[in-house]
Structure formats: C-alpha cells, structure tokens
Short mmCIF file of C-alpha atoms and ligand atoms in Angstrom, two decimals:
data_model
loop_
_atom_site.label_atom_id
_atom_site.label_comp_id
_atom_site.label_asym_id
_atom_site.label_seq_id
_atom_site.Cartn_x
_atom_site.Cartn_y
_atom_site.Cartn_z
CA UNK A 1 27.16 -30.93 144.99
CA UNK A 2 23.62 -30.81 146.36
CA UNK A 3 20.52 -32.13 144.56
CA UNK A 4 17.30 -30.31 145.28
CA UNK A 5 13.73 -30.65 144.02
CA UNK A 6 11.33 -28.03 142.80
CA UNK A 7 8.19 -27.91 140.68
CA UNK A 8 9.40 -25.50 138.02
CA UNK A 9 12.76 -24.07 137.00
CA UNK A 10 12.58 -20.82 135.03
CA UNK A 11 15.70 -19.72 133.19
CA UNK A 12 16.09 -15.95 132.72
CA UNK A 13 14.89 -13.25 135.14
CA UNK A 14 13.79 -10.71 132.53
CA UNK A 15 10.20 -9.52 132.42
CA UNK A 16 8.94 -12.84 130.98
CA UNK A 17 10.60 -15.06 133.57
CA UNK A 18 9.74 -12.73 136.45
CA UNK A 19 6.07 -12.49 135.43
CA UNK A 20 5.74 -16.25 135.02
CA UNK A 21 7.47 -16.89 138.38
CA UNK A 22 5.30 -14.28 140.14
CA UNK A 23 2.04 -15.88 138.97
CA UNK A 24 3.18 -19.47 139.51
CA UNK A 25 4.31 -18.73 143.07
CA UNK A 26 0.97 -17.02 143.75
CA UNK A 27 -0.71 -20.20 142.58
CA UNK A 28 1.25 -22.15 145.19
CA UNK A 29 3.91 -23.69 142.91
CA UNK A 30 7.50 -24.14 144.01
CA UNK A 31 9.64 -22.19 141.55
CA UNK A 32 13.35 -21.56 141.14
CA UNK A 33 14.37 -18.67 138.86
CA UNK A 34 17.92 -18.80 137.46
CA UNK A 35 19.65 -15.70 136.07
CA UNK A 36 23.17 -15.18 134.78
CA UNK A 37 23.30 -11.45 135.62
CA UNK A 38 23.68 -10.15 139.16
CA UNK A 39 20.39 -8.23 138.79
CA UNK A 40 16.81 -9.07 137.81
CA UNK A 41 15.08 -7.35 134.88
CA UNK A 42 17.09 -8.51 131.85
CA UNK A 43 16.76 -5.84 129.17
CA UNK A 44 14.93 -3.57 131.61
CA UNK A 45 17.29 -1.46 133.72
CA UNK A 46 16.99 2.05 135.13
CA UNK A 47 19.91 4.27 136.16
CA UNK A 48 20.08 7.50 138.16
CA UNK A 49 22.78 10.12 137.82
CA UNK A 50 23.01 13.85 138.46
CA UNK A 51 19.25 14.30 138.68
CA UNK A 52 18.54 12.24 135.52
CA UNK A 53 16.64 8.95 135.65
CA UNK A 54 17.21 6.99 132.45
CA UNK A 55 16.71 3.54 131.01
CA UNK A 56 19.27 1.35 129.25
CA UNK A 57 16.53 -0.68 127.51
CA UNK A 58 12.81 -0.03 127.05
CA UNK A 59 11.56 3.43 128.02
CA UNK A 60 7.82 2.88 127.74
CA UNK A 61 5.28 0.13 127.30
CA UNK A 62 1.70 0.10 126.13
CA UNK A 63 -1.15 -1.19 128.28
CA UNK A 64 -2.25 -3.39 125.42
CA UNK A 65 -3.45 -6.44 127.37
CA UNK A 66 -5.55 -6.67 130.56
CA UNK A 67 -2.70 -8.72 132.07
CA UNK A 68 -0.53 -5.55 132.20
CA UNK A 69 -3.03 -3.68 134.38
CA UNK A 70 -3.67 -6.78 136.49
CA UNK A 71 0.05 -7.26 137.13
CA UNK A 72 0.62 -3.62 138.01
CA UNK A 73 -2.42 -3.63 140.31
CA UNK A 74 -1.11 -6.73 142.03
CA UNK A 75 2.30 -5.10 142.58
CA UNK A 76 0.94 -1.80 143.88
CA UNK A 77 2.09 0.03 146.01
CA UNK A 78 5.60 -1.47 145.69
CA UNK A 79 5.52 -0.39 142.06
CA UNK A 80 3.38 2.48 140.84
CA UNK A 81 2.02 2.65 137.30
CA UNK A 82 2.80 5.97 135.59
CA UNK A 83 0.72 6.80 132.52
CA UNK A 84 2.53 9.13 130.13
CA UNK A 85 1.64 12.82 129.99
CA UNK A 86 -0.55 13.76 127.03
CA UNK A 87 2.63 15.06 125.34
CA UNK A 88 3.10 11.39 124.46
CA UNK A 89 0.27 11.71 121.90
CA UNK A 90 2.51 13.94 119.77
CA UNK A 91 4.65 11.75 117.54
CA UNK A 92 7.19 13.31 115.20
CA UNK A 93 8.61 12.06 111.92
CA UNK A 94 11.74 13.49 110.31
CA UNK A 95 11.33 14.72 106.73
CA UNK A 96 13.77 16.92 104.84
CA UNK A 97 15.25 19.28 107.40
CA UNK A 98 13.01 18.90 110.46
CA UNK A 99 10.64 16.84 112.54
CA UNK A 100 6.99 17.07 111.54
CA UNK A 101 3.94 16.00 113.50
CA UNK A 102 2.46 12.62 112.57
CA UNK A 103 -1.18 13.47 111.84
CA UNK A 104 -3.84 11.91 114.01
CA UNK A 105 -7.06 13.41 112.60
CA UNK A 106 -8.61 14.05 109.20
CA UNK A 107 -7.48 17.68 108.81
CA UNK A 108 -3.91 16.83 109.83
CA UNK A 109 -4.02 13.87 107.45
CA UNK A 110 -5.01 16.11 104.54
CA UNK A 111 -2.50 18.88 105.25
CA UNK A 112 0.55 16.87 106.35
CA UNK A 113 3.61 17.14 104.11
CA UNK A 114 4.60 13.57 105.06
CA UNK A 115 2.48 11.79 102.44
CA UNK A 116 1.98 12.45 98.72
CA UNK A 117 -1.28 13.90 97.48
CA UNK A 118 -1.99 10.79 95.41
CA UNK A 119 -1.52 8.54 98.48
CA UNK A 120 -3.82 10.82 100.51
CA UNK A 121 -6.51 10.23 97.85
CA UNK A 122 -5.58 6.58 97.63
CA UNK A 123 -6.30 6.06 101.33
CA UNK A 124 -9.97 6.90 100.67
CA UNK A 125 -10.14 3.68 98.67
CA UNK A 126 -8.48 1.55 101.39
CA UNK A 127 -11.75 0.03 102.67
CA UNK A 128 -12.60 -1.15 99.13
CA UNK A 129 -9.26 -2.77 98.27
CA UNK A 130 -9.13 -6.59 98.02
CA UNK A 131 -7.59 -8.43 100.92
CA UNK A 132 -4.22 -10.09 100.52
CA UNK A 133 -3.81 -13.77 99.81
CA UNK A 134 -0.15 -14.25 100.71
CA UNK A 135 0.05 -15.27 104.38
CA UNK A 136 3.77 -14.44 104.38
CA UNK A 137 3.37 -10.92 103.06
CA UNK A 138 5.74 -8.43 104.70
CA UNK A 139 4.42 -5.36 106.51
CA UNK A 140 6.01 -3.16 103.83
CA UNK A 141 4.34 -5.07 100.99
CA UNK A 142 0.98 -5.06 102.73
CA UNK A 143 1.10 -1.33 103.49
CA UNK A 144 2.28 -0.51 99.97
CA UNK A 145 -0.61 -2.50 98.50
CA UNK A 146 -3.27 -0.93 100.72
CA UNK A 147 -1.96 2.57 101.45
CA UNK A 148 0.83 3.56 99.03
CA UNK A 149 4.57 4.07 99.02
CA UNK A 150 4.72 7.37 100.90
CA UNK A 151 2.86 5.73 103.81
CA UNK A 152 5.43 2.93 103.78
CA UNK A 153 8.31 5.43 103.76
CA UNK A 154 7.00 7.98 106.25
CA UNK A 155 4.73 5.96 108.57
CA UNK A 156 5.37 2.21 108.40
CA UNK A 157 9.16 2.32 108.07
CA UNK A 158 9.74 4.71 111.01
CA UNK A 159 7.04 2.95 113.07
CA UNK A 160 8.79 -0.39 112.57
CA UNK A 161 12.16 1.23 113.31
CA UNK A 162 10.68 2.40 116.60
CA UNK A 163 9.37 -1.04 117.54
CA UNK A 164 11.60 -3.59 115.82
CA UNK A 165 14.60 -1.54 114.62
CA UNK A 166 13.75 -3.70 111.62
CA UNK A 167 13.18 -3.77 107.86
CA UNK A 168 9.48 -3.45 106.85
CA UNK A 169 10.10 -5.46 103.69
CA UNK A 170 11.34 -8.43 105.75
CA UNK A 171 9.11 -8.42 108.84
CA UNK A 172 6.18 -10.76 108.16
CA UNK A 173 2.89 -9.11 109.08
CA UNK A 174 1.11 -12.08 110.66
CA UNK A 175 4.03 -12.60 113.07
CA UNK A 176 5.31 -9.05 113.55
CA UNK A 177 1.98 -7.18 113.65
CA UNK A 178 -0.68 -9.88 114.07
CA UNK A 179 -3.41 -7.37 114.97
CA UNK A 180 -2.88 -5.52 111.68
CA UNK A 181 -2.87 -8.80 109.75
CA UNK A 182 -6.13 -9.85 111.41
CA UNK A 183 -7.77 -6.49 110.68
CA UNK A 184 -7.32 -7.12 106.97
CA UNK A 185 -8.10 -10.84 107.11
CA UNK A 186 -11.17 -10.58 109.37
CA UNK A 187 -12.66 -7.25 108.30
CA UNK A 188 -11.21 -6.74 104.80
CA UNK A 189 -9.71 -3.35 105.62
CA UNK A 190 -7.64 -1.48 108.22
CA UNK A 191 -10.04 1.47 108.37
CA UNK A 192 -13.25 -0.58 108.30
CA UNK A 193 -11.78 -3.11 110.72
CA UNK A 194 -10.68 -0.45 113.20
CA UNK A 195 -14.17 1.14 113.16
CA UNK A 196 -15.90 -2.23 113.53
CA UNK A 197 -13.59 -3.28 116.38
CA UNK A 198 -14.15 0.01 118.23
CA UNK A 199 -17.91 -0.70 118.12
CA UNK A 200 -17.63 -4.29 119.39
CA UNK A 201 -18.89 -4.73 122.97
CA UNK A 202 -16.13 -4.85 125.56
CA UNK A 203 -16.14 -6.63 128.90
CA UNK A 204 -14.90 -4.94 132.09
CA UNK A 205 -11.72 -6.97 131.71
CA UNK A 206 -11.22 -5.95 128.04
CA UNK A 207 -11.34 -2.34 129.21
CA UNK A 208 -8.25 -2.93 131.37
CA UNK A 209 -6.29 -2.87 128.10
CA UNK A 210 -6.36 0.92 127.91
CA UNK A 211 -3.69 1.10 125.14
CA UNK A 212 -2.10 3.94 127.11
CA UNK A 213 1.64 4.53 127.15
CA UNK A 214 3.13 3.65 130.53
CA UNK A 215 6.22 3.47 132.63
CA UNK A 216 6.50 2.96 136.37
CA UNK A 217 7.31 5.67 138.91
CA UNK A 218 11.08 6.09 139.14
CA UNK A 219 11.72 4.05 135.99
CA UNK A 220 10.97 0.54 134.78
CA UNK A 221 13.40 -1.16 137.17
CA UNK A 222 10.81 -0.46 139.85
CA UNK A 223 8.55 -2.94 138.03
CA UNK A 224 11.16 -5.70 137.73
CA UNK A 225 12.51 -5.06 141.25
CA UNK A 226 8.99 -5.25 142.68
CA UNK A 227 8.51 -8.55 140.86
CA UNK A 228 11.84 -9.81 142.22
CA UNK A 229 10.88 -8.81 145.77
CA UNK A 230 7.45 -10.45 145.48
CA UNK A 231 9.01 -13.68 144.15
CA UNK A 232 11.47 -13.65 147.05
CA UNK A 233 15.27 -13.92 147.21
CA UNK A 234 14.99 -17.55 148.29
CA UNK A 235 13.40 -18.44 144.93
CA UNK A 236 15.93 -16.61 142.73
CA UNK A 237 19.57 -17.46 142.02
CA UNK A 238 21.57 -14.62 140.44
CA UNK A 239 25.05 -14.75 138.83
CA UNK A 240 24.45 -18.32 137.69
CA UNK A 241 26.61 -19.81 134.92
CA UNK A 242 26.88 -22.99 132.83
CA UNK A 243 23.22 -23.97 133.06
CA UNK A 244 22.56 -27.35 131.44
CA UNK A 245 19.11 -28.90 131.07
CA UNK A 246 18.52 -32.61 130.42
CA UNK A 247 15.47 -34.86 130.48
CA UNK A 248 15.94 -37.30 133.38
CA UNK A 249 13.57 -40.10 134.50
CA UNK A 250 10.34 -38.27 133.50
CA UNK A 251 11.66 -35.11 135.11
CA UNK A 252 14.14 -32.39 134.23
CA UNK A 253 17.65 -32.27 135.58
CA UNK A 254 19.12 -28.78 135.67
CA UNK A 255 22.76 -28.30 136.63
CA UNK A 256 24.44 -24.92 137.10
CA UNK A 257 27.21 -23.10 138.93
CA UNK A 258 26.79 -20.23 141.33
CA UNK A 259 29.62 -18.13 142.76
CA UNK A 260 29.80 -20.63 145.64
CA UNK A 261 29.12 -24.09 144.25
CA UNK A 262 27.69 -26.39 141.58
CA UNK A 263 24.06 -27.32 142.03
CA UNK A 264 21.64 -29.88 140.60
CA UNK A 265 17.90 -29.39 140.62
CA UNK A 266 15.23 -31.91 139.64
CA UNK A 267 12.01 -30.33 138.42
CA UNK A 268 8.84 -31.43 136.67
CA UNK A 269 8.93 -28.41 134.34
CA UNK A 270 11.55 -26.16 132.81
CA UNK A 271 10.69 -22.82 131.22
CA UNK A 272 13.35 -21.03 129.17
CA UNK A 273 12.94 -17.29 128.58
CA UNK A 274 16.39 -16.56 127.15
CA UNK A 275 17.18 -15.37 123.62
CA UNK A 276 17.24 -17.95 120.82
CA UNK A 277 21.05 -17.61 120.52
CA UNK A 278 21.47 -18.86 124.14
CA UNK A 279 19.39 -22.04 123.69
CA UNK A 280 21.93 -24.41 122.04
CA UNK A 281 24.20 -24.34 125.13
CA UNK A 282 21.27 -24.58 127.52
CA UNK A 283 19.46 -27.48 125.84
CA UNK A 284 22.29 -29.68 124.46
CA UNK A 285 20.01 -32.74 124.13
CA UNK A 286 18.22 -31.16 121.14
CA UNK A 287 19.73 -32.18 117.80
CA UNK A 288 21.63 -29.40 116.02
CA UNK A 289 19.47 -29.52 112.84
CA UNK A 290 16.38 -28.92 114.95
CA UNK A 291 17.92 -26.33 117.22
CA UNK A 292 19.25 -24.40 114.20
CA UNK A 293 15.65 -23.74 113.16
CA UNK A 294 15.17 -21.82 116.42
CA UNK A 295 18.61 -20.32 117.00
CA UNK A 296 18.82 -18.88 113.46
CA UNK A 297 16.56 -16.06 114.68
CA UNK A 298 18.15 -12.74 113.79
CA UNK A 299 18.29 -9.89 116.31
CA UNK A 300 18.65 -6.20 115.52
CA UNK A 301 21.64 -4.65 117.27
CA UNK A 302 20.88 -1.27 118.80
CA UNK A 303 22.85 1.35 120.70
CA UNK A 304 20.77 3.37 123.12
CA UNK A 305 22.21 6.67 124.33
CA UNK A 306 20.80 8.61 127.28
CA UNK A 307 21.55 12.32 126.93
CA UNK A 308 20.86 14.82 129.68
CA UNK A 309 20.88 18.59 129.59
CA UNK A 310 20.47 20.25 132.98
CA UNK A 311 19.12 23.56 131.68
CA UNK A 312 17.48 23.80 128.26
CA UNK A 313 16.84 27.52 128.87
CA UNK A 314 13.12 27.29 128.38
CA UNK A 315 13.24 25.13 125.23
CA UNK A 316 10.33 22.66 125.28
CA UNK A 317 10.19 19.21 123.72
CA UNK A 318 6.52 18.39 124.19
CA UNK A 319 6.28 15.08 122.38
CA UNK A 320 6.87 11.37 122.79
CA UNK A 321 9.82 11.75 120.46
CA UNK A 322 10.74 11.63 116.81
CA UNK A 323 11.40 8.76 114.43
CA UNK A 324 13.58 8.87 111.34
CA UNK A 325 12.49 7.11 108.12
CA UNK A 326 15.36 5.12 106.60
CA UNK A 327 14.85 6.93 103.26
CA UNK A 328 16.04 10.13 105.01
CA UNK A 329 19.63 8.87 105.31
CA UNK A 330 20.26 10.07 108.86
CA UNK A 331 22.43 8.18 111.33
CA UNK A 332 19.87 7.98 114.15
CA UNK A 333 16.83 5.71 114.21
CA UNK A 334 14.92 7.98 116.54
CA UNK A 335 15.05 10.23 119.59
CA UNK A 336 12.69 9.93 122.57
CA UNK A 337 11.87 12.72 125.02
CA UNK A 338 11.25 10.75 128.26
CA UNK A 339 11.23 13.83 130.50
CA UNK A 340 8.29 15.22 128.49
CA UNK A 341 6.28 12.09 129.25
CA UNK A 342 7.19 11.08 132.81
CA UNK A 343 7.88 12.83 136.13
CA UNK A 344 11.31 13.20 137.62
CA UNK A 345 13.39 12.06 134.65
CA UNK A 346 15.48 15.27 134.49
CA UNK A 347 16.26 18.24 136.77
CA UNK A 348 13.49 20.85 136.75
CA UNK A 349 14.87 23.05 133.95
CA UNK A 350 16.45 20.16 132.11
CA UNK A 351 15.57 17.57 129.48
CA UNK A 352 16.37 13.91 129.04
CA UNK A 353 16.68 12.53 125.51
CA UNK A 354 17.15 8.93 124.42
CA UNK A 355 18.87 8.39 121.07
CA UNK A 356 18.72 5.09 119.18
CA UNK A 357 21.36 4.13 116.62
CA UNK A 358 21.77 1.00 114.48
CA UNK A 359 19.00 -1.49 113.85
CA UNK A 360 18.85 -4.01 111.02
CA UNK A 361 19.32 -1.52 108.20
CA UNK A 362 22.18 0.41 109.85
CA UNK A 363 23.72 -2.31 112.01
CA UNK A 364 27.24 -1.11 111.10
CA UNK A 365 26.66 2.11 113.10
CA UNK A 366 26.58 0.04 116.31
CA UNK A 367 30.31 -0.51 115.72
CA UNK A 368 31.07 3.20 116.21
CA UNK A 369 33.34 3.91 119.18
CA UNK A 370 31.97 5.71 122.24
CA UNK A 371 33.63 8.94 121.10
CA UNK A 372 32.15 8.67 117.62
CA UNK A 373 28.70 8.07 119.11
CA UNK A 374 29.09 11.09 121.41
CA UNK A 375 30.07 13.23 118.41
CA UNK A 376 27.06 11.95 116.48
CA UNK A 377 24.71 12.78 119.36
CA UNK A 378 26.18 16.27 119.86
CA UNK A 379 25.89 16.98 116.12
CA UNK A 380 22.23 15.87 115.97
CA UNK A 381 21.26 17.74 119.14
CA UNK A 382 21.98 20.90 117.17
CA UNK A 383 21.03 19.74 113.65
CA UNK A 384 17.85 17.78 114.43
CA UNK A 385 16.67 19.16 117.77
CA UNK A 386 17.86 22.68 116.92
CA UNK A 387 19.59 23.32 120.25
CA UNK A 388 21.63 26.53 120.26
CA UNK A 389 25.31 26.03 119.39
CA UNK A 390 26.37 27.02 122.92
CA UNK A 391 24.30 24.25 124.55
CA UNK A 392 26.13 20.96 125.18
CA UNK A 393 24.96 17.83 127.01
CA UNK A 394 25.82 17.47 130.70
CA UNK A 395 25.49 13.70 130.60
CA UNK A 396 25.86 11.04 127.90
CA UNK A 397 25.56 7.34 128.74
CA UNK A 398 25.89 4.64 126.07
CA UNK A 399 24.26 1.20 126.23
CA UNK A 400 25.08 -1.38 123.58
CA UNK A 401 22.60 -4.19 122.85
CA UNK A 402 23.99 -6.76 120.41
CA UNK A 403 20.76 -8.77 120.59
CA UNK A 404 18.20 -6.01 121.12
CA UNK A 405 15.09 -7.00 119.19
CA UNK A 406 14.24 -10.35 117.54
CA UNK A 407 13.13 -10.03 113.92
CA UNK A 408 9.96 -11.96 113.09
CA UNK A 409 10.95 -12.59 109.50
CA UNK A 410 10.22 -15.49 107.13
CA UNK A 411 12.00 -18.08 109.32
CA UNK A 412 9.39 -17.51 112.05
CA UNK A 413 6.91 -20.15 110.81
CA UNK A 414 9.53 -22.89 110.95
CA UNK A 415 10.77 -21.68 114.35
CA UNK A 416 7.29 -21.75 115.88
CA UNK A 417 6.56 -25.20 114.41
CA UNK A 418 9.85 -26.55 115.76
CA UNK A 419 9.16 -25.18 119.24
CA UNK A 420 5.69 -26.74 119.23
CA UNK A 421 7.07 -30.07 118.10
CA UNK A 422 9.81 -30.06 120.79
CA UNK A 423 7.35 -29.11 123.53
CA UNK A 424 5.14 -32.06 122.50
CA UNK A 425 8.07 -34.47 122.36
CA UNK A 426 9.47 -33.31 125.72
CA UNK A 427 6.52 -32.76 128.08
CA UNK A 428 7.32 -30.19 130.74
CA UNK A 429 9.69 -28.19 128.52
CA UNK A 430 8.44 -24.71 127.64
CA UNK A 431 10.50 -22.58 125.26
CA UNK A 432 9.30 -19.04 125.85
CA UNK A 433 10.67 -15.48 125.82
CA UNK A 434 10.52 -12.92 123.06
CA UNK A 435 11.55 -15.42 120.38
CA UNK A 436 7.77 -15.92 120.07
CA UNK A 437 4.45 -14.20 120.96
CA UNK A 438 5.63 -10.62 120.60
CA UNK A 439 8.53 -8.41 121.50
CA UNK A 440 6.91 -5.70 123.62
CA UNK A 441 6.86 -5.56 127.41
CA UNK A 442 3.08 -6.00 127.30
CA UNK A 443 3.53 -9.16 125.22
CA UNK A 444 6.11 -10.44 127.72
CA UNK A 445 3.69 -9.87 130.60
CA UNK A 446 0.93 -11.62 128.65
CA UNK A 447 3.16 -14.59 127.84
CA UNK A 448 4.35 -14.91 131.46
CA UNK A 449 0.74 -14.86 132.68
CA UNK A 450 -0.47 -17.26 129.97
CA UNK A 451 2.20 -19.82 130.83
CA UNK A 452 1.05 -19.76 134.43
CA UNK A 453 -2.61 -20.38 133.44
CA UNK A 454 -1.63 -23.24 131.14
CA UNK A 455 0.75 -25.12 133.44
C1 FAD B 1 17.09 -1.14 123.42
C2 FAD B 1 15.74 -1.75 123.64
C3 FAD B 1 14.61 -0.94 123.62
C4 FAD B 1 13.35 -1.50 123.82
N1 FAD B 1 12.27 -0.67 123.82
C5 FAD B 1 11.05 -1.18 124.12
C6 FAD B 1 9.95 -0.31 124.30
O1 FAD B 1 10.07 0.92 124.17
N2 FAD B 1 8.74 -0.85 124.61
C7 FAD B 1 8.58 -2.19 124.79
O2 FAD B 1 7.46 -2.63 125.09
N3 FAD B 1 9.62 -3.05 124.64
C8 FAD B 1 10.85 -2.57 124.32
N4 FAD B 1 11.93 -3.40 124.22
C9 FAD B 1 11.68 -4.85 124.32
C10 FAD B 1 11.59 -5.33 125.76
O3 FAD B 1 12.55 -4.70 126.55
C11 FAD B 1 11.82 -6.82 125.80
O4 FAD B 1 10.94 -7.53 124.93
C12 FAD B 1 11.65 -7.45 127.17
O5 FAD B 1 12.27 -6.67 128.17
C13 FAD B 1 12.23 -8.84 127.10
O6 FAD B 1 12.00 -9.52 128.28
P1 FAD B 1 12.39 -11.06 128.38
O7 FAD B 1 12.27 -11.45 129.78
O8 FAD B 1 11.63 -11.84 127.37
O9 FAD B 1 13.92 -11.12 127.88
P2 FAD B 1 15.21 -10.52 128.58
O10 FAD B 1 14.95 -9.25 129.23
O11 FAD B 1 16.29 -10.60 127.55
O12 FAD B 1 15.50 -11.59 129.74
C14 FAD B 1 16.14 -12.80 129.51
C15 FAD B 1 17.03 -13.05 130.71
O13 FAD B 1 17.71 -14.29 130.53
C16 FAD B 1 19.03 -14.14 131.01
N5 FAD B 1 19.86 -15.16 130.37
C17 FAD B 1 20.24 -15.24 129.08
N6 FAD B 1 20.99 -16.32 128.87
C18 FAD B 1 21.08 -16.96 130.05
C19 FAD B 1 21.72 -18.15 130.47
N7 FAD B 1 22.42 -18.93 129.64
N8 FAD B 1 21.64 -18.50 131.78
C20 FAD B 1 20.92 -17.74 132.64
N9 FAD B 1 20.28 -16.62 132.30
C21 FAD B 1 20.36 -16.23 131.01
C22 FAD B 1 19.40 -12.74 130.62
O14 FAD B 1 20.50 -12.26 131.38
C23 FAD B 1 18.11 -11.98 130.89
O15 FAD B 1 18.07 -11.48 132.19
C24 FAD B 1 13.21 -2.89 124.03
C25 FAD B 1 14.36 -3.71 124.06
C26 FAD B 1 15.59 -3.15 123.88
C27 FAD B 1 16.82 -4.02 123.95
#
C-alpha cells in the first residue's frame, strides 16, 4: 500500500466536484478527485443512439449565476455553450384533456384557462398583501397566501415537480426557492420585488447571469468531459471503492481501493460532494446522532425515459415541454421536447421527448417494470401528445434514479447547522454537494467555484 500526499482530496466527480477541482487546480493547488463510477459527470450523462442524442439526467440548465458563463468561457472551445432556441420560452401545463400555454404576459394572464377568475383578480392585490412571518413556510403555503389556490395547483405545483419532483406543501421556501423568499422578505411582494430588482443597477459581471436556458453542444457530457480533461487524468481516480476518511495528525487520511490496489492519501483538506445517504460510510468518525441529522435528507426518486421518433411526419412540438399538475391525476410528471430546443438531438424529421415519472408524490410509479413504463409512455404519446395511432416510438431508453433530487424540507435547518458545526470542529473538512446550496447545475457550478475562492 502506498501513502501519497496532496493538498486537497475531493470525493465525487459530478459537476460540483469537477468544478471545484478545475478551479483549485487553476489556482495551483494539488488535487486528487476520487469517483466510484468509471466515468466523470455523476448525474450528468449523455448517450447517442440511432441519430438521437439524449440525457439520462439533467437536460438543461439556467445561466443563473455569472460563474456558469465564466466556467463555460474558460472551457471553450473544448465545450461549447448552446443557448436554447426561443421555443424554450413556451412552457405548457396540462389541464383537463390537453396541454395549455403557461401565460407570460398580461393578456395571456387574463385569458388563460389555467387560473380561476377570482385568483386572476386576487393577483392584482399581491403587491399590497402583508409579508409572511413564518420563516419555515412552505412554497405551497406562501403561494396560496399571496396568489391563490389555482396558482398553487396550476403553476407552483407543476413548477416544483419540474425542478424538485417534490411536494410544494413540504418544500420550505427559504431553502428551496431562496430568491422567491427574499423577494417577499426584502421587497414585500413578488411583483413589486421583481420590478424593483429589474431596475437595480447591474455590473458587467452581474450581466453574465443571463438567466437563459442552456445545454452544451452535443449534450451535457461535453461539459463534464471537458472539465475532466482540463483537470487531467493524473488528478482523477475512477472506479474507486471503500473510501474512508479520518482526521490524522492535523491532516486528513483518506484510504480507498482502486481496481489495482489499496491506497492511502494524506491531505490538508477533504471536500465531499456525494449525496447525504453516502456520508455515513465515508465519514465513520462522525457520531451517528450527528450524522443522522445530515443523512436523513430525503431524495425524490425519478425515472427518466428518452423517447425517439425518427419521423413525426411534420408534427411540430415547439416548446420547452409540458408539466403535469399533481391534481390532474396523470402518471407522468412532465415531458420535455429537447429536440425543439437544441441542435442535433434527433434525426432531421424526428423528435426526441424526455418523460419523467415518479417524484415524491408518485414515488410508487418508479417501481413499474421496464415494460410497464414503455406501455405508459406509448399510451401518453397518443393521449397527451396526440400522436396518430399509427405512430410508435423508434427508441425508448429508461434511466432510474433512486436518489434523483434532494428535498429541502423542514429538516434542512438542522442539517445545515450540523454541517456548519462539523466543519468548525474539523478544520479542512468541507461537506458540499447538492445536500446544500441548491439543486440545479448552476447552483453546483456556483458552489464548486465558491469553495475554491474560500479555501
Ligand atoms: C433525473 C434528473 C434530472 C435533473 N434535471 C435537472 C435540470 O433539468 N436542470 C438542472 O439544473 N439540474 C437538474 N438535475 C440536478 C443536477 O443534475 C444535479 O444537481 C447535479 O448534476 C449534481 O451534481 P453533484 O456533483 O452535486 O452530484 P452528483 O452528480 O450526484 O455527483 C456526485 C458523485 O459522487 C459519486 N459518489 C457517490 N458516492 C461515492 C462514494 N462513496 N465514493 C466515491 N464517489 C462517490 C457519484 O458516483 C457521483 O459521480 C437533475 C437531476 C436528475 C437526477
């Protein structure tokens, strides 16, 4: 067994670990990135088959922080940013027997059948409603109080299904949607706050956060592969198992097995970016009662199904996709139309769809067999997307995620406090990843970059 030394060990080569490693290496630090899979990217993975290019995890991100643009600029030309076609501005919501357009302007807002007339009037009073006093108010409660029930059912619920595959009555606003929470707390209203924020002066750097929907040319693996290449093979160990981390003489001792041998590394810092459920085995020196407060984090299970049709006979799906409110009692959470948003995702006359099934409210549907899922998809292609009866998919690929999206519910406060306390007690230990600071790719890039500034 060899013992080596490095400055920083990062555990997990998903987007968080890769981004942190990339920045730290650029700052001249010696980094070793450990990953149990035989690929880098974690939840991000792109596949190609029969002219379709599809993702098993995230399909799109939002350029919501300057760090996203900065990272993609730094990786160019190895990885090329692809901003979604303007089709992506069309968002659909299922109601009754079909998808309807989510309104974006005043006229659409008045005429949409998605919301009740009384809630449409009620929204006029939103800027004058009192701000909430419960810091642990759920997103559903907050939206019900300020906007009305039909907005919760037909906007907030499907929106949170799309992001968290979660339950709006359980996701706590200040953790799950901190920007929304701050709008109410700082400006007293969503509408007033949004207008005031839009008028605030922006620096050149602020403007890098364009809020646009993005992918990368050829699929999101080109982002994580470009990060992997920039970090360098010599700084990454793949297919690693049995990682154990222990404090050792003012340093960190990390032991692990590779396909060839057992290794020991001494480092001054260890950054974990794995899911909360993986931490107890990784950090056995932390007492169970304390670790339970982190590892009790619940994750929504999700099945993602890529569906390709080589020739849709002129049928167009010019939208980002459609979301399904849970009140509508359908078996899909939503359907994305990636080939309407990005180049080269389907053959020229074809279409690529991505179906999502499961989530917190319908977790039991993730137990369906592959055949049952294929039947469900084929049924909804005709029922929801109105494909002609004679049109069948040419490709169906199923990806099961048992720990897809962490749920920032009421336990979050205690989890964050425990992490802070542990990081103070054990200098050099950083517990990161999407168990805190946001679940989106943009949040992961921000966290990876922030860790590198702070170290
Ligand atoms: C189905 C799905 C759809 C999504 N859609 C979107 C979307 O549309 N937009 C968006 O912005 N975000 C989306 N996300 C969220 C986004 O993909 C994730 O937040 C992000 O990719 C997480 O990156 P990460 O590095 O924090 O974690 P991960 O990608 O989970 O990386 C953690 C890494 O740690 C490794 N690991 C775990 N345990 C160990 C261990 N014991 N030893 C060594 N290595 C270990 C894992 O193999 C993994 O590679 C989606 C996620 C899923 C699952």
